[in-house]
Short mmCIF file of C-alpha atoms in Angstrom, two decimals:
data_model
loop_
_atom_site.label_atom_id
_atom_site.label_comp_id
_atom_site.label_asym_id
_atom_site.label_seq_id
_atom_site.Cartn_x
_atom_site.Cartn_y
_atom_site.Cartn_z
CA MET Z 7 -36.91 2.02 44.66
CA ALA Z 8 -34.16 1.55 42.07
CA PHE Z 9 -30.59 2.42 42.96
CA ILE Z 10 -29.50 5.57 41.15
CA TYR Z 11 -25.86 6.61 40.72
CA ASP Z 12 -25.23 10.22 41.66
CA GLU Z 13 -22.57 10.80 38.99
CA PRO Z 14 -23.02 10.41 35.24
CA ALA Z 15 -21.06 7.66 33.48
CA HIS Z 16 -18.17 8.97 31.40
CA THR Z 17 -16.46 7.89 28.18
CA PHE Z 18 -12.76 7.97 27.35
CA SER Z 19 -13.23 11.11 25.23
CA GLU Z 20 -14.17 13.02 28.39
CA TYR Z 21 -10.74 12.56 29.96
CA LEU Z 22 -7.17 13.69 29.37
CA LEU Z 23 -3.92 12.72 31.06
CA VAL Z 24 -2.05 15.47 32.88
CA PRO Z 25 1.72 15.20 32.30
CA GLY Z 26 3.96 14.15 35.18
CA TYR Z 27 7.69 14.51 35.83
CA SER Z 28 9.79 12.70 33.22
CA SER Z 29 13.31 11.67 34.14
CA SER Z 30 16.08 11.18 31.60
CA GLU Z 31 15.24 7.47 31.67
CA CYS Z 32 11.73 8.15 30.35
CA ILE Z 33 12.26 7.51 26.68
CA PRO Z 34 10.01 5.29 24.53
CA ALA Z 35 12.74 2.71 23.98
CA ASN Z 36 12.77 1.99 27.73
CA VAL Z 37 9.02 1.45 28.05
CA SER Z 38 7.79 -2.10 28.67
CA LEU Z 39 4.20 -2.88 27.78
CA LYS Z 40 4.26 -6.38 29.23
CA THR Z 41 1.08 -7.15 31.15
CA PRO Z 42 -0.61 -10.18 32.76
CA LEU Z 43 -3.25 -12.02 30.76
CA VAL Z 44 -4.48 -14.39 33.51
CA LYS Z 45 -4.75 -14.31 37.27
CA PHE Z 46 -1.84 -15.05 39.60
CA LYS Z 47 -1.10 -15.16 43.30
CA LYS Z 48 0.91 -12.49 45.07
CA GLY Z 49 4.60 -13.19 44.73
CA GLU Z 50 4.15 -15.49 41.73
CA GLU Z 51 4.37 -14.92 38.00
CA PRO Z 52 1.25 -15.24 35.79
CA ALA Z 53 1.08 -18.33 33.60
CA LEU Z 54 0.39 -16.16 30.57
CA THR Z 55 1.50 -12.61 29.83
CA LEU Z 56 1.19 -10.28 26.87
CA ASN Z 57 4.10 -8.33 25.43
CA ILE Z 58 1.71 -5.60 24.28
CA PRO Z 59 -1.68 -4.94 25.93
CA LEU Z 60 -3.77 -5.56 22.82
CA VAL Z 61 -6.05 -8.50 22.01
CA SER Z 62 -8.42 -8.86 19.07
CA ALA Z 63 -12.12 -9.29 19.67
CA ILE Z 64 -14.07 -12.55 19.57
CA MET Z 65 -15.77 -11.64 16.30
CA GLN Z 66 -16.38 -13.25 12.91
CA SER Z 67 -15.24 -10.08 11.18
CA VAL Z 68 -12.03 -9.76 13.20
CA SER Z 69 -10.34 -12.84 14.62
CA ASP Z 70 -9.47 -15.89 12.54
CA ASP Z 71 -6.23 -17.87 12.32
CA ASN Z 72 -4.54 -15.32 10.03
CA MET Z 73 -5.23 -12.50 12.47
CA ALA Z 74 -4.05 -14.69 15.35
CA ILE Z 75 -0.67 -15.34 13.75
CA ALA Z 76 -0.15 -11.70 12.77
CA LEU Z 77 -1.04 -10.36 16.23
CA SER Z 78 1.02 -12.98 18.07
CA ARG Z 79 4.02 -11.85 16.03
CA GLU Z 80 3.59 -8.36 17.45
CA GLY Z 81 3.18 -9.52 21.05
CA GLY Z 82 -0.61 -9.64 21.46
CA ILE Z 83 -3.20 -12.38 21.19
CA SER Z 84 -6.35 -13.07 19.18
CA PHE Z 85 -9.45 -14.79 20.50
CA ILE Z 86 -10.74 -16.76 17.55
CA TYR Z 87 -14.48 -16.33 17.18
CA GLY Z 88 -16.76 -19.00 18.59
CA SER Z 89 -19.82 -18.30 16.43
CA GLN Z 90 -18.94 -21.15 14.10
CA THR Z 91 -18.97 -24.92 14.35
CA ILE Z 92 -16.81 -26.52 17.00
CA GLU Z 93 -14.85 -28.32 14.30
CA SER Z 94 -14.02 -25.17 12.32
CA GLU Z 95 -13.00 -23.17 15.39
CA ALA Z 96 -10.77 -26.01 16.59
CA ALA Z 97 -9.25 -26.24 13.12
CA MET Z 98 -8.38 -22.52 13.20
CA VAL Z 99 -6.71 -22.94 16.59
CA ALA Z 100 -4.78 -25.97 15.32
CA ARG Z 101 -3.55 -24.04 12.27
CA VAL Z 102 -2.19 -21.28 14.50
CA LYS Z 103 -0.43 -23.76 16.77
CA SER Z 104 1.05 -25.68 13.83
CA PHE Z 105 2.28 -22.54 12.07
CA LYS Z 106 6.01 -22.11 12.61
CA ALA Z 107 7.49 -18.73 11.80
CA GLY Z 108 10.12 -19.25 9.15
CA PHE Z 109 8.91 -22.76 8.38
CA VAL Z 110 6.96 -22.40 5.14
CA VAL Z 111 4.63 -25.02 3.73
CA SER Z 112 5.66 -25.38 0.10
CA ASP Z 113 3.12 -24.03 -2.39
CA SER Z 114 5.26 -24.71 -5.48
CA ASN Z 115 5.46 -28.45 -5.99
CA LEU Z 116 6.19 -30.76 -8.94
CA ARG Z 117 6.29 -34.49 -9.69
CA PRO Z 118 9.44 -36.12 -11.09
CA GLU Z 119 7.52 -36.65 -14.34
CA SER Z 120 6.62 -32.97 -14.64
CA THR Z 121 8.17 -31.14 -17.58
CA LEU Z 122 10.13 -27.95 -18.07
CA ALA Z 123 6.91 -26.47 -19.43
CA ASP Z 124 5.27 -27.28 -16.06
CA VAL Z 125 8.16 -25.62 -14.24
CA LEU Z 126 7.77 -22.40 -16.21
CA ALA Z 127 4.00 -22.42 -15.82
CA LEU Z 128 4.27 -22.89 -12.05
CA LYS Z 129 6.84 -20.10 -11.78
CA GLU Z 130 4.50 -17.79 -13.70
CA LYS Z 131 1.65 -18.71 -11.37
CA THR Z 132 3.41 -18.42 -7.99
CA GLY Z 133 6.37 -16.17 -8.76
CA HIS Z 134 8.64 -18.65 -6.96
CA SER Z 135 11.82 -19.93 -8.57
CA THR Z 136 12.42 -22.67 -5.99
CA MET Z 137 10.16 -25.71 -6.33
CA ALA Z 138 10.02 -28.93 -4.37
CA VAL Z 139 9.80 -32.20 -6.25
CA THR Z 140 7.74 -34.81 -4.40
CA SER Z 141 6.64 -38.28 -5.43
CA ASP Z 142 3.04 -37.21 -5.99
CA GLY Z 143 3.52 -33.47 -6.52
CA SER Z 144 1.86 -32.63 -3.20
CA LYS Z 145 3.15 -30.31 -0.50
CA ASN Z 146 3.72 -33.21 1.91
CA GLY Z 147 4.74 -35.96 -0.51
CA HIS Z 148 7.99 -37.92 -0.35
CA LEU Z 149 10.80 -35.49 -1.21
CA GLU Z 150 12.62 -36.51 -4.40
CA GLY Z 151 14.56 -33.35 -5.11
CA ILE Z 152 14.39 -29.64 -5.78
CA VAL Z 153 14.35 -27.38 -8.84
CA THR Z 154 15.75 -23.86 -8.90
CA SER Z 155 16.54 -21.48 -11.74
CA ARG Z 156 20.10 -22.81 -11.70
CA ASP Z 157 18.92 -26.27 -12.77
CA TYR Z 158 17.68 -25.41 -16.25
CA ARG Z 159 18.41 -23.22 -19.26
CA ILE Z 160 15.45 -22.61 -21.51
CA SER Z 161 17.65 -21.94 -24.56
CA ARG Z 162 19.38 -25.32 -24.25
CA MET Z 163 16.48 -27.55 -23.25
CA ASN Z 164 13.19 -28.85 -24.61
CA MET Z 165 9.87 -28.05 -23.01
CA GLU Z 166 9.17 -31.80 -22.76
CA ASP Z 167 12.29 -32.52 -20.68
CA GLN Z 168 11.26 -34.12 -17.40
CA VAL Z 169 12.09 -32.67 -14.01
CA LYS Z 170 13.71 -35.89 -12.78
CA ASP Z 171 16.41 -35.44 -15.41
CA PHE Z 172 17.55 -31.96 -14.37
CA MET Z 173 16.48 -31.51 -10.73
CA THR Z 174 18.91 -31.63 -7.81
CA PRO Z 175 18.14 -35.03 -6.26
CA VAL Z 176 17.54 -35.34 -2.52
CA SER Z 177 20.66 -37.52 -2.24
CA ASP Z 178 22.76 -34.46 -3.17
CA MET Z 179 20.91 -32.08 -0.86
CA VAL Z 180 21.24 -30.92 2.74
CA VAL Z 181 17.94 -31.37 4.58
CA GLY Z 182 16.69 -30.79 8.12
CA SER Z 183 14.80 -33.15 10.42
CA SER Z 184 11.29 -32.53 11.76
CA ASP Z 185 12.51 -31.65 15.28
CA ILE Z 186 14.86 -28.89 14.13
CA THR Z 187 14.52 -25.39 15.57
CA LEU Z 188 14.50 -22.24 13.47
CA LYS Z 189 17.89 -21.19 14.86
CA GLN Z 190 19.37 -24.57 13.96
CA ALA Z 191 17.87 -24.37 10.47
CA ASN Z 192 19.35 -20.92 9.91
CA ASP Z 193 22.74 -22.10 11.21
CA ILE Z 194 22.71 -24.92 8.63
CA ILE Z 195 21.73 -22.52 5.85
CA TRP Z 196 24.64 -20.23 6.65
CA GLU Z 197 27.14 -23.04 7.27
CA HIS Z 198 26.44 -24.72 3.93
CA LYS Z 199 25.75 -21.49 2.02
CA LEU Z 200 22.26 -22.62 1.05
CA ASN Z 201 19.33 -20.60 -0.20
CA THR Z 202 16.78 -23.22 0.87
CA LEU Z 203 16.63 -25.95 3.52
CA PRO Z 204 13.85 -28.55 3.11
CA ILE Z 205 12.54 -30.05 6.36
CA ILE Z 206 11.47 -33.71 6.17
CA ASP Z 207 9.98 -36.23 8.58
CA LYS Z 208 11.37 -39.71 9.41
CA GLU Z 209 9.73 -41.19 6.31
CA GLY Z 210 11.30 -38.60 4.04
CA ASN Z 211 8.07 -36.67 3.48
CA LEU Z 212 8.36 -32.93 2.95
CA MET Z 213 7.10 -30.83 5.86
CA TYR Z 214 8.45 -27.29 5.42
CA MET Z 215 10.93 -25.14 3.55
CA VAL Z 216 13.21 -22.65 5.32
CA PHE Z 217 14.60 -19.86 3.13
CA ARG Z 218 17.72 -17.75 3.60
CA LYS Z 219 15.82 -14.65 2.52
CA ASP Z 220 13.43 -15.04 5.47
CA TYR Z 221 16.22 -14.82 8.05
CA SER Z 222 16.04 -11.04 8.29
CA THR Z 223 12.26 -11.25 8.49
CA HIS Z 224 12.45 -13.22 11.72
CA LYS Z 225 14.23 -10.29 13.36
CA GLN Z 226 11.24 -8.03 12.65
CA TYR Z 227 9.24 -9.54 15.51
CA PRO Z 228 11.21 -8.93 18.73
CA LEU Z 229 8.01 -9.06 20.85
CA GLU Z 230 6.62 -12.24 19.29
CA LEU Z 231 4.35 -14.07 21.76
CA LEU Z 232 5.23 -17.77 21.77
CA ASP Z 233 4.59 -20.71 24.09
CA ASN Z 234 7.29 -22.93 25.59
CA GLN Z 235 7.38 -24.94 22.37
CA LYS Z 236 7.98 -21.81 20.29
CA ARG Z 237 4.44 -21.90 18.90
CA HIS Z 238 2.18 -18.86 18.55
CA VAL Z 239 -0.06 -18.16 21.53
CA VAL Z 240 -3.76 -18.12 20.62
CA GLY Z 241 -7.09 -17.69 22.41
CA ALA Z 242 -10.58 -18.90 21.54
CA GLY Z 243 -14.11 -17.82 22.31
CA ILE Z 244 -16.68 -20.10 23.93
CA ASN Z 245 -20.34 -19.71 24.91
CA THR Z 246 -22.49 -20.86 27.82
CA ARG Z 247 -24.48 -23.42 25.81
CA ASP Z 248 -22.24 -25.97 24.10
CA TYR Z 249 -19.17 -25.59 26.32
CA GLU Z 250 -19.16 -29.26 27.32
CA GLN Z 251 -18.37 -30.14 23.70
CA ARG Z 252 -16.52 -27.01 22.55
CA VAL Z 253 -14.02 -26.62 25.39
CA PRO Z 254 -12.50 -30.14 25.09
CA ALA Z 255 -12.12 -29.69 21.32
CA LEU Z 256 -10.37 -26.34 21.73
CA VAL Z 257 -8.11 -27.65 24.47
CA GLU Z 258 -7.20 -30.62 22.30
CA ALA Z 259 -6.44 -28.25 19.40
CA GLY Z 260 -4.00 -26.36 21.61
CA ALA Z 261 -5.81 -23.15 22.65
CA ASP Z 262 -3.74 -21.34 25.29
CA VAL Z 263 -6.65 -19.45 26.80
CA LEU Z 264 -10.42 -19.34 26.41
CA CYS Z 265 -12.94 -16.55 26.94
CA ILE Z 266 -16.68 -16.70 27.44
CA ASP Z 267 -18.21 -14.47 24.77
CA SER Z 268 -21.38 -12.93 26.14
CA SER Z 269 -23.18 -9.62 25.97
CA GLU Z 270 -23.59 -9.65 29.77
CA GLY Z 271 -21.54 -11.76 32.17
CA TYR Z 272 -23.15 -11.29 35.57
CA SER Z 273 -25.21 -14.47 35.28
CA GLU Z 274 -25.71 -17.99 36.55
CA TRP Z 275 -24.91 -19.23 33.03
CA GLN Z 276 -21.33 -18.03 33.29
CA LYS Z 277 -21.07 -19.42 36.83
CA ARG Z 278 -22.12 -22.83 35.55
CA THR Z 279 -19.67 -22.68 32.64
CA LEU Z 280 -16.74 -21.71 34.86
CA LYS Z 281 -17.61 -24.39 37.42
CA TRP Z 282 -17.75 -27.10 34.74
CA ILE Z 283 -14.32 -26.07 33.42
CA ARG Z 284 -12.79 -25.96 36.89
CA ASP Z 285 -14.31 -29.34 37.85
CA LYS Z 286 -12.98 -30.97 34.68
CA TYR Z 287 -9.62 -29.25 34.22
CA GLY Z 288 -8.81 -27.50 37.48
CA ASP Z 289 -6.64 -24.45 36.88
CA SER Z 290 -4.84 -25.96 33.87
CA VAL Z 291 -7.32 -24.42 31.42
CA LYS Z 292 -7.28 -20.62 31.49
CA VAL Z 293 -10.61 -18.91 30.83
CA GLY Z 294 -11.77 -15.30 30.98
CA ALA Z 295 -15.35 -14.18 31.55
CA GLY Z 296 -17.57 -11.13 31.17
CA ASN Z 297 -18.76 -8.64 30.28
CA VAL Z 298 -19.49 -6.55 33.38
CA VAL Z 299 -19.53 -2.85 34.15
CA ASP Z 300 -19.35 -2.57 37.95
CA ALA Z 301 -17.59 -3.88 41.05
CA GLU Z 302 -20.36 -6.31 41.91
CA GLY Z 303 -20.15 -8.01 38.53
CA PHE Z 304 -16.34 -8.24 38.75
CA ARG Z 305 -16.35 -9.84 42.19
CA PHE Z 306 -18.98 -12.34 41.11
CA LEU Z 307 -16.88 -13.59 38.19
CA ALA Z 308 -13.63 -13.48 40.17
CA GLU Z 309 -15.17 -15.66 42.87
CA CYS Z 310 -16.50 -18.00 40.18
CA GLY Z 311 -12.92 -18.64 39.08
CA ALA Z 312 -12.45 -16.41 36.03
CA ASP Z 313 -8.81 -15.95 34.99
CA PHE Z 314 -9.56 -12.45 33.74
CA VAL Z 315 -12.67 -10.29 33.55
CA LYS Z 316 -13.86 -8.27 30.56
CA ILE Z 317 -15.44 -4.87 31.06
CA GLY Z 318 -17.93 -3.16 28.77
CA ILE Z 319 -21.54 -3.29 27.65
CA GLY Z 320 -22.76 -1.34 24.65
CA GLY Z 321 -19.59 0.65 23.98
CA GLY Z 322 -18.45 -1.06 20.79
CA SER Z 323 -18.79 0.84 17.53
CA ILE Z 324 -21.14 -1.81 16.08
CA CYS Z 325 -23.02 -2.50 19.33
CA ILE Z 326 -26.54 -1.12 19.78
CA THR Z 327 -27.36 -2.81 23.09
CA ARG Z 328 -27.79 0.49 24.87
CA GLU Z 329 -30.32 1.89 22.43
CA GLN Z 330 -32.12 -1.44 22.08
CA LYS Z 331 -32.29 -2.39 25.77
CA GLY Z 332 -31.17 0.62 27.79
CA ILE Z 333 -28.40 -1.43 29.43
CA GLY Z 334 -24.76 -0.41 29.74
CA ARG Z 335 -22.42 2.16 31.19
CA GLY Z 336 -19.89 4.72 30.01
CA GLN Z 337 -16.69 2.73 29.44
CA ALA Z 338 -14.33 5.02 31.36
CA THR Z 339 -16.49 4.95 34.47
CA ALA Z 340 -16.87 1.18 34.23
CA VAL Z 341 -13.12 0.63 33.94
CA ILE Z 342 -12.34 2.94 36.88
CA GLU Z 343 -14.83 1.21 39.19
CA VAL Z 344 -13.84 -2.34 38.22
CA ALA Z 345 -10.13 -1.54 38.53
CA LYS Z 346 -10.74 -0.37 42.08
CA ALA Z 347 -12.65 -3.59 42.80
CA ARG Z 348 -9.79 -5.65 41.34
CA ASP Z 349 -7.26 -3.94 43.60
CA GLU Z 350 -9.47 -4.45 46.67
CA TYR Z 351 -9.91 -8.12 45.76
CA PHE Z 352 -6.14 -8.48 45.44
CA LYS Z 353 -5.61 -6.97 48.90
CA GLU Z 354 -8.19 -9.29 50.43
CA THR Z 355 -7.22 -12.54 48.73
CA GLY Z 356 -3.69 -12.14 47.37
CA ILE Z 357 -5.04 -13.09 43.92
CA TYR Z 358 -4.66 -10.60 41.09
CA VAL Z 359 -7.38 -10.98 38.44
CA PRO Z 360 -6.51 -8.92 35.33
CA ILE Z 361 -9.23 -6.82 33.73
CA CYS Z 362 -9.75 -6.24 30.03
CA SER Z 363 -11.41 -3.10 28.69
CA ASP Z 364 -13.64 -4.18 25.79
CA GLY Z 365 -15.17 -1.40 23.68
CA GLY Z 366 -15.31 2.37 23.70
CA ILE Z 367 -11.94 2.91 22.01
CA VAL Z 368 -12.24 5.53 19.26
CA TYR Z 369 -8.75 7.02 19.06
CA ASP Z 370 -5.32 5.62 19.84
CA TYR Z 371 -4.94 7.83 22.89
CA HIS Z 372 -8.04 6.22 24.40
CA MET Z 373 -5.97 3.05 24.77
CA THR Z 374 -3.44 4.75 27.03
CA LEU Z 375 -6.26 6.34 29.00
CA ALA Z 376 -7.88 2.94 29.56
CA LEU Z 377 -4.58 1.51 30.82
CA ALA Z 378 -4.06 4.51 33.11
CA MET Z 379 -7.56 4.00 34.51
CA GLY Z 380 -6.62 0.47 35.50
CA ALA Z 381 -7.15 -1.86 32.56
CA ASP Z 382 -4.47 -4.53 32.21
CA PHE Z 383 -5.14 -5.02 28.51
CA LEU Z 384 -7.60 -3.99 25.81
CA MET Z 385 -9.88 -5.96 23.50
CA LEU Z 386 -10.40 -4.25 20.15
CA GLY Z 387 -12.75 -5.00 17.30
CA ARG Z 388 -12.96 -2.14 14.81
CA TYR Z 389 -9.28 -1.33 15.26
CA PHE Z 390 -8.22 -4.76 13.95
CA ALA Z 391 -11.08 -5.12 11.46
CA ARG Z 392 -9.45 -2.42 9.29
CA PHE Z 393 -6.36 -4.46 8.53
CA ASP Z 394 -5.40 -6.82 5.71
CA GLU Z 395 -5.27 -9.69 8.19
CA SER Z 396 -8.94 -9.51 9.20
CA PRO Z 397 -11.13 -12.13 7.47
CA THR Z 398 -13.56 -9.74 5.76
CA ASN Z 399 -13.75 -8.40 2.22
CA LYS Z 400 -12.09 -5.17 1.12
CA VAL Z 401 -14.58 -3.17 -0.95
CA ASN Z 402 -14.60 0.12 -2.83
CA ILE Z 403 -17.27 2.49 -1.53
CA ASN Z 404 -17.53 5.68 -3.59
CA GLY Z 405 -13.83 5.59 -4.40
CA THR Z 406 -12.68 4.76 -0.87
CA TYR Z 407 -11.48 1.33 0.19
CA MET Z 408 -13.31 -0.08 3.19
CA LYS Z 409 -13.44 -3.37 5.08
CA GLU Z 410 -16.68 -5.06 6.06
CA TYR Z 411 -17.35 -5.15 9.80
CA TRP Z 412 -20.33 -6.57 11.66
CA GLY Z 413 -21.21 -7.23 15.27
CA GLU Z 414 -21.70 -10.60 16.92
CA GLY Z 415 -25.15 -9.40 17.93
CA SER Z 416 -26.16 -8.66 14.34
CA ALA Z 417 -28.41 -10.82 12.19
CA ARG Z 418 -25.45 -11.45 9.89
CA ALA Z 419 -23.45 -13.11 12.69
CA ARG Z 420 -26.48 -15.19 13.73
CA ASN Z 421 -24.70 -15.65 17.05
CA TRP Z 422 -27.58 -16.57 19.33
CA GLN Z 423 -25.19 -18.42 21.67
CA ARG Z 424 -23.82 -15.26 23.27
CA TYR Z 425 -27.21 -14.23 24.67
CA ASP Z 426 -27.86 -16.10 27.92
CA LEU Z 427 -31.64 -15.91 27.78
CA GLY Z 428 -32.52 -19.59 27.43
CA GLY Z 429 -35.26 -20.75 25.10
CA ASP Z 430 -35.10 -21.02 21.33
CA LYS Z 431 -31.97 -20.71 19.21
CA LYS Z 432 -32.60 -17.46 17.39
CA LEU Z 433 -32.22 -13.73 17.78
CA SER Z 434 -35.50 -11.99 18.48
CA PHE Z 435 -33.90 -8.59 17.83
CA GLU Z 436 -30.46 -7.32 16.90
CA GLU Z 437 -27.90 -5.84 19.26
CA GLY Z 438 -25.29 -5.20 16.58
CA VAL Z 439 -25.08 -3.66 13.12
CA ASP Z 440 -23.54 -4.60 9.75
CA SER Z 441 -21.15 -1.88 8.59
CA TYR Z 442 -17.89 -0.79 6.95
CA VAL Z 443 -14.68 0.61 8.43
CA PRO Z 444 -11.92 2.48 6.58
CA TYR Z 445 -9.27 0.14 5.20
CA ALA Z 446 -5.93 0.82 6.91
CA GLY Z 447 -3.43 -1.63 5.38
CA GLY Z 448 -1.27 -4.15 7.24
CA LEU Z 449 -1.44 -4.91 10.95
CA LYS Z 450 2.26 -4.56 11.71
CA ASP Z 451 2.75 -0.93 10.69
CA ASN Z 452 -0.50 0.19 12.32
CA VAL Z 453 0.13 -1.60 15.60
CA ASN Z 454 3.70 -0.29 15.74
CA LEU Z 455 2.41 3.27 15.28
CA THR Z 456 -0.19 2.80 18.03
CA ILE Z 457 2.39 1.33 20.40
CA SER Z 458 4.74 4.23 19.65
CA LYS Z 459 2.06 6.70 20.70
CA MET Z 460 1.35 4.69 23.83
CA ARG Z 461 5.01 4.59 24.86
CA SER Z 462 5.45 8.30 24.19
CA THR Z 463 2.42 9.20 26.30
CA MET Z 464 3.60 6.99 29.15
CA CYS Z 465 6.93 8.82 29.12
CA ASN Z 466 5.06 12.11 29.40
CA CYS Z 467 3.50 10.70 32.56
CA GLY Z 468 6.87 9.57 33.92
CA ALA Z 469 6.02 5.87 33.60
CA LEU Z 470 8.03 3.03 32.07
CA THR Z 471 5.57 0.20 32.80
CA ILE Z 472 1.80 -0.17 32.84
CA PRO Z 473 1.64 -0.64 36.64
CA GLU Z 474 3.75 2.49 37.05
CA LEU Z 475 1.40 4.38 34.73
CA GLN Z 476 -1.59 3.30 36.81
CA LYS Z 477 0.17 4.49 39.96
CA LYS Z 478 1.40 7.84 38.64
CA ALA Z 479 -1.31 8.85 36.16
CA LYS Z 480 -3.27 12.03 36.76
CA LEU Z 481 -6.57 12.21 34.89
CA THR Z 482 -8.78 15.22 34.34
CA LEU Z 483 -12.31 15.52 33.03
CA VAL Z 484 -12.67 17.91 30.12
CA SER Z 485 -15.55 20.12 29.06
CA ALA Z 486 -17.26 20.13 25.68
CA THR Z 487 -15.43 23.31 24.68
CA SER Z 488 -12.15 21.77 25.77
CA LEU Z 489 -12.76 18.92 23.35
CA VAL Z 490 -12.99 21.46 20.52
CA GLU Z 491 -9.86 23.20 21.75
CA GLY Z 492 -7.96 19.90 21.76
CA GLY Z 493 -8.20 19.38 18.01
CA ALA Z 494 -7.39 21.51 14.99
CA HIS Z 495 -9.62 24.59 15.11
CA ASP Z 496 -9.95 28.06 13.63
CA VAL Z 497 -7.88 27.05 10.59
CA LEU Z 498 -8.60 25.83 7.07
CA LEU Z 499 -7.10 22.34 6.75
CA LYS Z 500 -5.30 21.34 3.59
CA GLU Z 501 -6.77 18.35 1.75
CA ASN Z 502 -3.71 16.12 2.32
CA THR Z 503 -3.79 16.54 6.10
CA SER Z 504 -3.84 13.13 7.75
CA SER Z 505 -6.80 12.31 9.98
CA ASN Z 506 -7.53 9.87 12.76
CA TYR Z 507 -8.61 6.42 11.65
CA PRO Z 508 -12.26 6.43 12.82
CA LYS Z 509 -13.26 9.24 10.44
#
């Protein structure tokens, strides 16, 4: 007969953390949220780590190159969605890797033959008073000079006057070479009292502009996640069908880590995919796998060579796998069991395989609970879909701004590749919905608020690191009436009272 678990599966909302002793050192400023992203051997350091334990989901409505850059700046990583052509996904990865914080591709460009009227029109269009003059007026043309508001006086000039007659020529300018670092560029700006430093290649073609005003901006990202070449770290999703073509393209584009995107990871298809990657690249290409919900599934993927394992089936806000197929498990129970399996595997083999909790997060405090239960980091979809940086439209629904959000298992995503069922290339039924989520503004402020809550809660538990939290945390199940008691109750709320983001 079928195996039946004695205990019901629980969700994060059914647990609370019980406070522990907090020393005088337990203040949020002392909390480190650094966590391993990929597996490592005992006594060694992981090849990739996160500065905050948040990654954005492998979804069309969440993770593109803009999201990847924004999240890397805050210390996390995005996994760019794989439900697109190989060429377009690789191009997104390449754009993230080529983006240099502080190095701005010029969007205000003129030709030497442009007129003062063109200058004023371009300023009106872009709002920028500094404009590069290139031979062909393109962003990467041969640099001829620069025009700023100091170079012209409307009252003393004609609209037909040509830029070449009043621009500052490149021969009179200080420029930087293509191999310059941001620190070196800023040093030159301050040394020569410049407002702008153009960066050119060996042929004199314009590459970037570095602005004095951006200097303070660079200090806003103390946890920025960069590779050894000071480029943003980025992940990418793959599937178990076209991996022989997709993986090489993503590796060539510069992806730091890959992840198999599948609704269920305990399968021969994932074993084949991992084996092919290991045979071709060895351990040089980092790749996560999943999703699983028990110890057996974790051990299978760990032994297949996964660099991390994702946990969760049916717990996402747009996922309807459980009601469609009756497959899944309460996310809290799944995380607790897999975390125990990870620790046992580490004791047996000396190899630590990080686990990622994917789905089931409703409130910010659920994130800290998931970490306390053993997750090394969290994959979030809806959370990031609410922000300006997600690739979906912002729409007005009955006077409230919302962002579009759909699942990879929905008809809209048309992502047949993530279902390892063989056969034809189409979805026979949906396992995700098309929806809206409340618009929440920019990523930076929201993530900083979430991280502040996380650090504060960890201090309440007497922990300054995630491993210490997992060691010291005390968790208690709560009753239905306790859930009511835990929120505002028996009062009449004022209309301007802030609410949690899922509502």
